[in-house]
Amino acid sequence: MSTAPTDPAPGSARPLVEAVEGALERVLDEARLARGGAVADYIPELARANPEHLAVAVASVGGNVYGAGDDRHPFTIQSISKPFVYALAVRELGFDEVAGRVGFEPSGEPFNAISLEPGTGRPANPMINAGAIVTSALVPGPTPAERFERIRAGLSAFAGRQLEVDERTFASERATGDRNRALGYLTLATGILPLPVDDAVDAYFRQCSVLVTARDLAVMGATLAHAGVNPVTGEAVVDPAIAKRTLSVMATCGMYDYSGEWLVRVGLPAKSGVGGGVLAAQPGQVGIGVFSPPLDGRGNSVRGVEALVGVSQAYELHLFDHLTRPRSAIESVVVGPDGDVVVTLRGEVDFIAAEQLVDELRGHAGEARSIRVDARAVTDVRAVAARFLAVAAGHLRAGGLDVVVDGLPG
Ligand code: GLU
């Protein structure tokens, strides 16, 4: 981030950017104190990583990206590709077809465990390698090259830029990947894997070798957080229902055998990779990417985990850390001299907002002559809220009150 010496113009975004990035710098200063861990060394490309690299980036659903540290340094995405390729497989084949081949249950086991459901042979979930190899193989295409191109294009759409494969990492993954091949054969034997093992694992090794930065991870996470629409490019990459399903699987399975403690400490759906990256998302708010190569015994970045704990705390993002006073959709209530009441709404109307509004309307039942609910500034209304409002308005009308709801989106 460059800091110009002059005061910013009144409309400048710089003070906000500096405030956000300053907070991210402080998160990194804390995370840097975490010791221990070791850089993955099963292939030379990962063993060569600089253990001092440290980055964090946050992308908002408003399309802004903030970063600190080595946030533009490339590294291989590794297992962080898994939720995104899962989303792409569901986009191509639909929920049922994918669910018939890969489950949703957290295995509580390491990433490369043989977690296959007794009876069906389905891998427990798409975040462990067995499940990821199957989901990757489900993305269709006439040739292996075209299939992988579809995966790469999909990952790029999530990131909002063309992502490239690190060919050396791919070659090493392929040369040392016998355990993944073994997982492939096990799923082939049960009829779950739809492709020859070598085709399937090659695509998986390639997707693991895609180069990203912490900023890319933040935007990819923000795309899931933004109901599947990349907030930087505006592209609808997957449907809202697919983004929701992907985040759900990340929440329970994304951090392998650390998923439970993770949900307690950070409280966000997330996915880690042995390249040192970790991605998290707060639905409706932000995507977060962190990067630091040394890993703990479960394959999660030691400082990356601490950085995400820091961001979650600093920005109060824990999913179960809600506001004690629910947001109200009521902007104003004006009572005219003749008892004509105008209630103006704005923003989202969910169940709680509808409940507050109904309480407000009921409060005027005795004295008002008419009530007009001006909902033209409402951006979104939950179906359940619309139903309750309709019932309440009907009840007030039956009592003789003239109630008009104006402009509630359908
Ligand atoms: N390429 C690695 C493997 O499948 C990815 C593991 C990970 O990032 O957790 O062994």
mmCIF file of C-alpha atoms and ligand atoms in Angstrom, residues 42 78-79 82 111 129 173 180 204 208 256 272-274, ligand 1:
data_model
loop_
_atom_site.group_PDB
_atom_site.id
_atom_site.type_symbol
_atom_site.label_atom_id
_atom_site.label_comp_id
_atom_site.label_asym_id
_atom_site.label_seq_id
_atom_site.Cartn_x
_atom_site.Cartn_y
_atom_site.Cartn_z
ATOM 1 C CA TYR A 42 6.947 -34.074 0.331
ATOM 2 C CA GLN A 78 -3.481 -27.206 -3.097
ATOM 3 C CA SER A 79 -6.513 -28.366 -1.122
ATOM 4 C CA LYS A 82 -11.404 -28.662 -3.370
ATOM 5 C CA PHE A 111 -6.780 -35.181 4.546
ATOM 6 C CA ASN A 129 -8.555 -36.337 -0.912
ATOM 7 C CA GLU A 173 2.731 -34.093 -7.290
ATOM 8 C CA ASN A 180 -3.757 -40.422 -4.062
ATOM 9 C CA TYR A 204 -6.598 -33.397 -9.256
ATOM 10 C CA CYS A 208 -3.737 -28.500 -6.627
ATOM 11 C CA TYR A 256 -10.057 -31.825 8.436
ATOM 12 C CA SER A 272 -6.670 -24.904 4.189
ATOM 13 C CA GLY A 273 -3.989 -26.171 1.807
ATOM 14 C CA VAL A 274 -0.485 -27.560 2.266
HETATM 15 N N1 GLU B 1 -1.647 -32.108 -3.200
HETATM 16 C C1 GLU B 1 -1.884 -32.443 -1.816
HETATM 17 C C2 GLU B 1 -2.320 -33.887 -1.726
HETATM 18 O O1 GLU B 1 -3.330 -34.239 -2.261
HETATM 19 C C3 GLU B 1 -2.877 -31.510 -1.220
HETATM 20 C C4 GLU B 1 -3.089 -31.771 0.239
HETATM 21 C C5 GLU B 1 -3.579 -30.550 1.002
HETATM 22 O O2 GLU B 1 -3.420 -29.396 0.563
HETATM 23 O O3 GLU B 1 -4.108 -30.750 2.105
HETATM 24 O O4 GLU B 1 -1.655 -34.688 -1.138
#
